[in-house]
PDB file of N, CA and C in Angstrom:
ATOM      1  N   MET A   1      16.547   9.980   3.493  1.00  0.00           N
ATOM      2  CA  MET A   1      15.183   9.566   3.801  1.00  0.00           C
ATOM      3  C   MET A   1      15.239   8.383   4.763  1.00  0.00           C
ATOM      4  N   HIS A   2      14.305   8.369   5.697  1.00  0.00           N
ATOM      5  CA  HIS A   2      14.200   7.275   6.659  1.00  0.00           C
ATOM      6  C   HIS A   2      13.092   6.323   6.226  1.00  0.00           C
ATOM      7  N   ALA A   3      13.168   5.101   6.725  1.00  0.00           N
ATOM      8  CA  ALA A   3      12.198   4.070   6.356  1.00  0.00           C
ATOM      9  C   ALA A   3      10.764   4.501   6.633  1.00  0.00           C
ATOM     10  N   ARG A   4      10.531   5.112   7.781  1.00  0.00           N
ATOM     11  CA  ARG A   4       9.163   5.499   8.145  1.00  0.00           C
ATOM     12  C   ARG A   4       8.600   6.511   7.155  1.00  0.00           C
ATOM     13  N   GLU A   5       9.429   7.448   6.712  1.00  0.00           N
ATOM     14  CA  GLU A   5       8.989   8.434   5.718  1.00  0.00           C
ATOM     15  C   GLU A   5       8.680   7.755   4.391  1.00  0.00           C
ATOM     16  N   LEU A   6       9.552   6.847   3.998  1.00  0.00           N
ATOM     17  CA  LEU A   6       9.380   6.142   2.733  1.00  0.00           C
ATOM     18  C   LEU A   6       8.114   5.288   2.751  1.00  0.00           C
ATOM     19  N   ILE A   7       7.873   4.580   3.842  1.00  0.00           N
ATOM     20  CA  ILE A   7       6.677   3.742   3.941  1.00  0.00           C
ATOM     21  C   ILE A   7       5.420   4.602   3.885  1.00  0.00           C
ATOM     22  N   ALA A   8       5.422   5.725   4.578  1.00  0.00           N
ATOM     23  CA  ALA A   8       4.270   6.636   4.534  1.00  0.00           C
ATOM     24  C   ALA A   8       4.039   7.126   3.106  1.00  0.00           C
ATOM     25  N   GLU A   9       5.129   7.413   2.389  1.00  0.00           N
ATOM     26  CA  GLU A   9       5.020   7.845   0.991  1.00  0.00           C
ATOM     27  C   GLU A   9       4.395   6.740   0.137  1.00  0.00           C
ATOM     28  N   VAL A  10       4.877   5.511   0.311  1.00  0.00           N
ATOM     29  CA  VAL A  10       4.366   4.367  -0.458  1.00  0.00           C
ATOM     30  C   VAL A  10       2.895   4.120  -0.134  1.00  0.00           C
ATOM     31  N   LEU A  11       2.534   4.269   1.139  1.00  0.00           N
ATOM     32  CA  LEU A  11       1.143   4.060   1.551  1.00  0.00           C
ATOM     33  C   LEU A  11       0.252   5.234   1.177  1.00  0.00           C
ATOM     34  N   ARG A  12       0.885   6.359   0.824  1.00  0.00           N
ATOM     35  CA  ARG A  12       0.151   7.602   0.547  1.00  0.00           C
ATOM     36  C   ARG A  12      -0.726   7.950   1.747  1.00  0.00           C
ATOM     37  N   SER A  13      -0.080   7.942   2.910  1.00  0.00           N
ATOM     38  CA  SER A  13      -0.797   8.153   4.163  1.00  0.00           C
ATOM     39  C   SER A  13      -0.028   9.104   5.061  1.00  0.00           C
ATOM     40  N   LYS A  14      -0.761   9.861   5.833  1.00  0.00           N
ATOM     41  CA  LYS A  14      -0.155  10.731   6.829  1.00  0.00           C
ATOM     42  C   LYS A  14      -0.186  10.076   8.213  1.00  0.00           C
ATOM     43  N   THR A  15      -0.743   8.876   8.286  1.00  0.00           N
ATOM     44  CA  THR A  15      -0.789   8.141   9.543  1.00  0.00           C
ATOM     45  C   THR A  15       0.628   7.752   9.942  1.00  0.00           C
ATOM     46  N   PRO A  16       1.015   7.974  11.189  1.00  0.00           N
ATOM     47  CA  PRO A  16       2.369   7.618  11.620  1.00  0.00           C
ATOM     48  C   PRO A  16       2.672   6.132  11.413  1.00  0.00           C
ATOM     49  N   VAL A  17       3.856   5.868  10.911  1.00  0.00           N
ATOM     50  CA  VAL A  17       4.310   4.495  10.697  1.00  0.00           C
ATOM     51  C   VAL A  17       5.132   4.100  11.921  1.00  0.00           C
ATOM     52  N   PRO A  18       4.882   2.932  12.489  1.00  0.00           N
ATOM     53  CA  PRO A  18       5.658   2.513  13.658  1.00  0.00           C
ATOM     54  C   PRO A  18       7.126   2.309  13.296  1.00  0.00           C
ATOM     55  N   SER A  19       7.985   2.474  14.262  1.00  0.00           N
ATOM     56  CA  SER A  19       9.408   2.265  14.017  1.00  0.00           C
ATOM     57  C   SER A  19       9.837   0.935  14.618  1.00  0.00           C
ATOM     58  N   GLY A  20      11.046   0.553  14.332  1.00  0.00           N
ATOM     59  CA  GLY A  20      11.604  -0.664  14.915  1.00  0.00           C
ATOM     60  C   GLY A  20      11.425  -1.882  14.046  1.00  0.00           C
ATOM     61  N   ASP A  21      11.386  -3.018  14.712  1.00  0.00           N
ATOM     62  CA  ASP A  21      11.340  -4.296  14.012  1.00  0.00           C
ATOM     63  C   ASP A  21       9.899  -4.721  13.738  1.00  0.00           C
ATOM     64  N   VAL A  22       9.082  -3.764  13.318  1.00  0.00           N
ATOM     65  CA  VAL A  22       7.677  -4.020  13.013  1.00  0.00           C
ATOM     66  C   VAL A  22       7.579  -4.625  11.611  1.00  0.00           C
ATOM     67  N   PRO A  23       6.972  -5.806  11.486  1.00  0.00           N
ATOM     68  CA  PRO A  23       6.809  -6.401  10.151  1.00  0.00           C
ATOM     69  C   PRO A  23       5.940  -5.511   9.260  1.00  0.00           C
ATOM     70  N   LEU A  24       6.332  -5.383   8.007  1.00  0.00           N
ATOM     71  CA  LEU A  24       5.576  -4.565   7.063  1.00  0.00           C
ATOM     72  C   LEU A  24       4.137  -5.055   6.958  1.00  0.00           C
ATOM     73  N   ALA A  25       3.936  -6.355   7.007  1.00  0.00           N
ATOM     74  CA  ALA A  25       2.593  -6.930   6.877  1.00  0.00           C
ATOM     75  C   ALA A  25       1.650  -6.495   7.999  1.00  0.00           C
ATOM     76  N   GLN A  26       2.195  -5.997   9.107  1.00  0.00           N
ATOM     77  CA  GLN A  26       1.355  -5.576  10.232  1.00  0.00           C
ATOM     78  C   GLN A  26       1.022  -4.084  10.190  1.00  0.00           C
ATOM     79  N   ILE A  27       1.517  -3.384   9.188  1.00  0.00           N
ATOM     80  CA  ILE A  27       1.235  -1.956   9.064  1.00  0.00           C
ATOM     81  C   ILE A  27      -0.104  -1.787   8.354  1.00  0.00           C
ATOM     82  N   ASP A  28      -0.985  -0.965   8.928  1.00  0.00           N
ATOM     83  CA  ASP A  28      -2.301  -0.726   8.343  1.00  0.00           C
ATOM     84  C   ASP A  28      -2.171  -0.260   6.896  1.00  0.00           C
ATOM     85  N   GLY A  29      -2.913  -0.912   6.007  1.00  0.00           N
ATOM     86  CA  GLY A  29      -2.924  -0.528   4.607  1.00  0.00           C
ATOM     87  C   GLY A  29      -1.880  -1.231   3.761  1.00  0.00           C
ATOM     88  N   TRP A  30      -1.036  -2.064   4.384  1.00  0.00           N
ATOM     89  CA  TRP A  30       0.031  -2.731   3.631  1.00  0.00           C
ATOM     90  C   TRP A  30      -0.528  -3.905   2.847  1.00  0.00           C
ATOM     91  N   ASP A  31      -0.101  -4.040   1.590  1.00  0.00           N
ATOM     92  CA  ASP A  31      -0.467  -5.195   0.769  1.00  0.00           C
ATOM     93  C   ASP A  31       0.650  -5.443  -0.237  1.00  0.00           C
ATOM     94  N   SER A  32       0.475  -6.431  -1.087  1.00  0.00           N
ATOM     95  CA  SER A  32       1.543  -6.792  -2.022  1.00  0.00           C
ATOM     96  C   SER A  32       1.840  -5.683  -3.032  1.00  0.00           C
ATOM     97  N   LEU A  33       0.841  -4.931  -3.422  1.00  0.00           N
ATOM     98  CA  LEU A  33       1.078  -3.818  -4.337  1.00  0.00           C
ATOM     99  C   LEU A  33       1.974  -2.762  -3.692  1.00  0.00           C
ATOM    100  N   LYS A  34       1.760  -2.504  -2.411  1.00  0.00           N
ATOM    101  CA  LYS A  34       2.614  -1.554  -1.695  1.00  0.00           C
ATOM    102  C   LYS A  34       4.047  -2.080  -1.646  1.00  0.00           C
ATOM    103  N   GLY A  35       4.197  -3.394  -1.540  1.00  0.00           N
ATOM    104  CA  GLY A  35       5.534  -3.999  -1.549  1.00  0.00           C
ATOM    105  C   GLY A  35       6.256  -3.737  -2.853  1.00  0.00           C
ATOM    106  N   VAL A  36       5.546  -3.856  -3.968  1.00  0.00           N
ATOM    107  CA  VAL A  36       6.132  -3.589  -5.283  1.00  0.00           C
ATOM    108  C   VAL A  36       6.512  -2.114  -5.390  1.00  0.00           C
ATOM    109  N   ARG A  37       5.610  -1.241  -4.949  1.00  0.00           N
ATOM    110  CA  ARG A  37       5.894   0.204  -4.992  1.00  0.00           C
ATOM    111  C   ARG A  37       7.108   0.538  -4.130  1.00  0.00           C
ATOM    112  N   LEU A  38       7.225  -0.125  -2.976  1.00  0.00           N
ATOM    113  CA  LEU A  38       8.369   0.100  -2.095  1.00  0.00           C
ATOM    114  C   LEU A  38       9.669  -0.281  -2.794  1.00  0.00           C
ATOM    115  N   VAL A  39       9.695  -1.442  -3.416  1.00  0.00           N
ATOM    116  CA  VAL A  39      10.910  -1.892  -4.108  1.00  0.00           C
ATOM    117  C   VAL A  39      11.287  -0.916  -5.220  1.00  0.00           C
ATOM    118  N   LEU A  40      10.320  -0.503  -6.018  1.00  0.00           N
ATOM    119  CA  LEU A  40      10.607   0.439  -7.101  1.00  0.00           C
ATOM    120  C   LEU A  40      11.153   1.764  -6.570  1.00  0.00           C
ATOM    121  N   ARG A  41      10.564   2.248  -5.502  1.00  0.00           N
ATOM    122  CA  ARG A  41      11.018   3.516  -4.903  1.00  0.00           C
ATOM    123  C   ARG A  41      12.410   3.368  -4.299  1.00  0.00           C
ATOM    124  N   LEU A  42      12.669   2.241  -3.641  1.00  0.00           N
ATOM    125  CA  LEU A  42      14.002   1.990  -3.080  1.00  0.00           C
ATOM    126  C   LEU A  42      15.059   1.940  -4.184  1.00  0.00           C
ATOM    127  N   GLU A  43      14.715   1.320  -5.304  1.00  0.00           N
ATOM    128  CA  GLU A  43      15.659   1.267  -6.418  1.00  0.00           C
ATOM    129  C   GLU A  43      15.989   2.662  -6.936  1.00  0.00           C
ATOM    130  N   GLU A  44      14.994   3.537  -6.969  1.00  0.00           N
ATOM    131  CA  GLU A  44      15.242   4.925  -7.366  1.00  0.00           C
ATOM    132  C   GLU A  44      16.188   5.605  -6.382  1.00  0.00           C
ATOM    133  N   ILE A  45      15.960   5.396  -5.110  1.00  0.00           N
ATOM    134  CA  ILE A  45      16.747   6.057  -4.069  1.00  0.00           C
ATOM    135  C   ILE A  45      18.188   5.562  -4.054  1.00  0.00           C
ATOM    136  N   VAL A  46      18.380   4.246  -4.106  1.00  0.00           N
ATOM    137  CA  VAL A  46      19.739   3.706  -4.016  1.00  0.00           C
ATOM    138  C   VAL A  46      20.462   3.713  -5.358  1.00  0.00           C
ATOM    139  N   GLY A  47      19.727   3.943  -6.437  1.00  0.00           N
ATOM    140  CA  GLY A  47      20.359   4.070  -7.751  1.00  0.00           C
ATOM    141  C   GLY A  47      20.795   2.768  -8.385  1.00  0.00           C
ATOM    142  N   ARG A  48      20.157   1.688  -7.998  1.00  0.00           N
ATOM    143  CA  ARG A  48      20.480   0.384  -8.599  1.00  0.00           C
ATOM    144  C   ARG A  48      19.278  -0.544  -8.456  1.00  0.00           C
ATOM    145  N   GLU A  49      19.294  -1.599  -9.251  1.00  0.00           N
ATOM    146  CA  GLU A  49      18.253  -2.609  -9.139  1.00  0.00           C
ATOM    147  C   GLU A  49      18.547  -3.480  -7.922  1.00  0.00           C
ATOM    148  N   LEU A  50      17.549  -3.739  -7.124  1.00  0.00           N
ATOM    149  CA  LEU A  50      17.732  -4.593  -5.951  1.00  0.00           C
ATOM    150  C   LEU A  50      17.735  -6.057  -6.373  1.00  0.00           C
ATOM    151  N   SER A  51      18.616  -6.823  -5.760  1.00  0.00           N
ATOM    152  CA  SER A  51      18.674  -8.256  -6.050  1.00  0.00           C
ATOM    153  C   SER A  51      17.511  -8.966  -5.355  1.00  0.00           C
ATOM    154  N   GLU A  52      17.264 -10.193  -5.763  1.00  0.00           N
ATOM    155  CA  GLU A  52      16.216 -10.977  -5.100  1.00  0.00           C
ATOM    156  C   GLU A  52      16.525 -11.113  -3.616  1.00  0.00           C
ATOM    157  N   SER A  53      17.786 -11.286  -3.299  1.00  0.00           N
ATOM    158  CA  SER A  53      18.209 -11.408  -1.903  1.00  0.00           C
ATOM    159  C   SER A  53      17.892 -10.133  -1.123  1.00  0.00           C
ATOM    160  N   ASP A  54      18.187  -8.975  -1.722  1.00  0.00           N
ATOM    161  CA  ASP A  54      17.860  -7.693  -1.080  1.00  0.00           C
ATOM    162  C   ASP A  54      16.368  -7.595  -0.804  1.00  0.00           C
ATOM    163  N   ILE A  55      15.572  -7.952  -1.794  1.00  0.00           N
ATOM    164  CA  ILE A  55      14.115  -7.829  -1.681  1.00  0.00           C
ATOM    165  C   ILE A  55      13.572  -8.781  -0.616  1.00  0.00           C
ATOM    166  N   GLU A  56      14.087 -10.004  -0.578  1.00  0.00           N
ATOM    167  CA  GLU A  56      13.626 -10.983   0.410  1.00  0.00           C
ATOM    168  C   GLU A  56      13.908 -10.532   1.837  1.00  0.00           C
ATOM    169  N   LYS A  57      14.943  -9.725   2.021  1.00  0.00           N
ATOM    170  CA  LYS A  57      15.320  -9.237   3.349  1.00  0.00           C
ATOM    171  C   LYS A  57      14.460  -8.078   3.827  1.00  0.00           C
ATOM    172  N   LEU A  58      13.615  -7.525   2.976  1.00  0.00           N
ATOM    173  CA  LEU A  58      12.780  -6.379   3.335  1.00  0.00           C
ATOM    174  C   LEU A  58      11.494  -6.852   4.008  1.00  0.00           C
ATOM    175  N   GLN A  59      11.601  -7.185   5.264  1.00  0.00           N
ATOM    176  CA  GLN A  59      10.450  -7.708   6.002  1.00  0.00           C
ATOM    177  C   GLN A  59       9.926  -6.753   7.063  1.00  0.00           C
ATOM    178  N   SER A  60      10.769  -5.780   7.481  1.00  0.00           N
ATOM    179  CA  SER A  60      10.363  -4.893   8.572  1.00  0.00           C
ATOM    180  C   SER A  60      10.838  -3.467   8.311  1.00  0.00           C
ATOM    181  N   VAL A  61      10.376  -2.566   9.151  1.00  0.00           N
ATOM    182  CA  VAL A  61      10.788  -1.167   9.067  1.00  0.00           C
ATOM    183  C   VAL A  61      12.304  -1.069   9.248  1.00  0.00           C
ATOM    184  N   ASP A  62      12.860  -1.806  10.209  1.00  0.00           N
ATOM    185  CA  ASP A  62      14.306  -1.803  10.436  1.00  0.00           C
ATOM    186  C   ASP A  62      15.076  -2.300   9.221  1.00  0.00           C
ATOM    187  N   ASP A  63      14.545  -3.300   8.519  1.00  0.00           N
ATOM    188  CA  ASP A  63      15.220  -3.822   7.322  1.00  0.00           C
ATOM    189  C   ASP A  63      15.359  -2.730   6.262  1.00  0.00           C
ATOM    190  N   ILE A  64      14.325  -1.929   6.116  1.00  0.00           N
ATOM    191  CA  ILE A  64      14.363  -0.851   5.127  1.00  0.00           C
ATOM    192  C   ILE A  64      15.365   0.210   5.558  1.00  0.00           C
ATOM    193  N   ASP A  65      15.391   0.529   6.850  1.00  0.00           N
ATOM    194  CA  ASP A  65      16.380   1.486   7.349  1.00  0.00           C
ATOM    195  C   ASP A  65      17.796   1.011   7.082  1.00  0.00           C
ATOM    196  N   ARG A  66      18.050  -0.276   7.315  1.00  0.00           N
ATOM    197  CA  ARG A  66      19.398  -0.823   7.068  1.00  0.00           C
ATOM    198  C   ARG A  66      19.787  -0.670   5.600  1.00  0.00           C
ATOM    199  N   LEU A  67      18.868  -0.970   4.708  1.00  0.00           N
ATOM    200  CA  LEU A  67      19.163  -0.850   3.275  1.00  0.00           C
ATOM    201  C   LEU A  67      19.433   0.604   2.905  1.00  0.00           C
ATOM    202  N   LEU A  68      18.647   1.514   3.423  1.00  0.00           N
ATOM    203  CA  LEU A  68      18.836   2.934   3.118  1.00  0.00           C
ATOM    204  C   LEU A  68      20.165   3.444   3.657  1.00  0.00           C
ATOM    205  N   LYS A  69      20.559   3.008   4.832  1.00  0.00           N
ATOM    206  CA  LYS A  69      21.824   3.443   5.417  1.00  0.00           C
ATOM    207  C   LYS A  69      23.029   2.871   4.671  1.00  0.00           C
ATOM    208  N   ALA A  70      22.858   1.690   4.100  1.00  0.00           N
ATOM    209  CA  ALA A  70      23.959   1.054   3.367  1.00  0.00           C
ATOM    210  C   ALA A  70      24.163   1.662   1.989  1.00  0.00           C
ATOM    211  N   ALA A  71      23.167   2.398   1.512  1.00  0.00           N
ATOM    212  CA  ALA A  71      23.232   2.970   0.152  1.00  0.00           C
ATOM    213  C   ALA A  71      24.150   4.176   0.089  1.00  0.00           C
TER     214      ALA A  71
END
């Protein structure tokens, strides 16, 4: 799964998600609840609990891609 697909899933939206170093906060419909849902979904995908450090690094679409590729 790619970050853009995952973000669209979390947002429950079919609207295209921008790629690259776009901050999550600038994506239409993004809020703190979506951030929590993203972390929970990422933990399911990578099969482990994310550390506080991992979570703090999730600021952009690229950050999520990096985490997914490292899993």
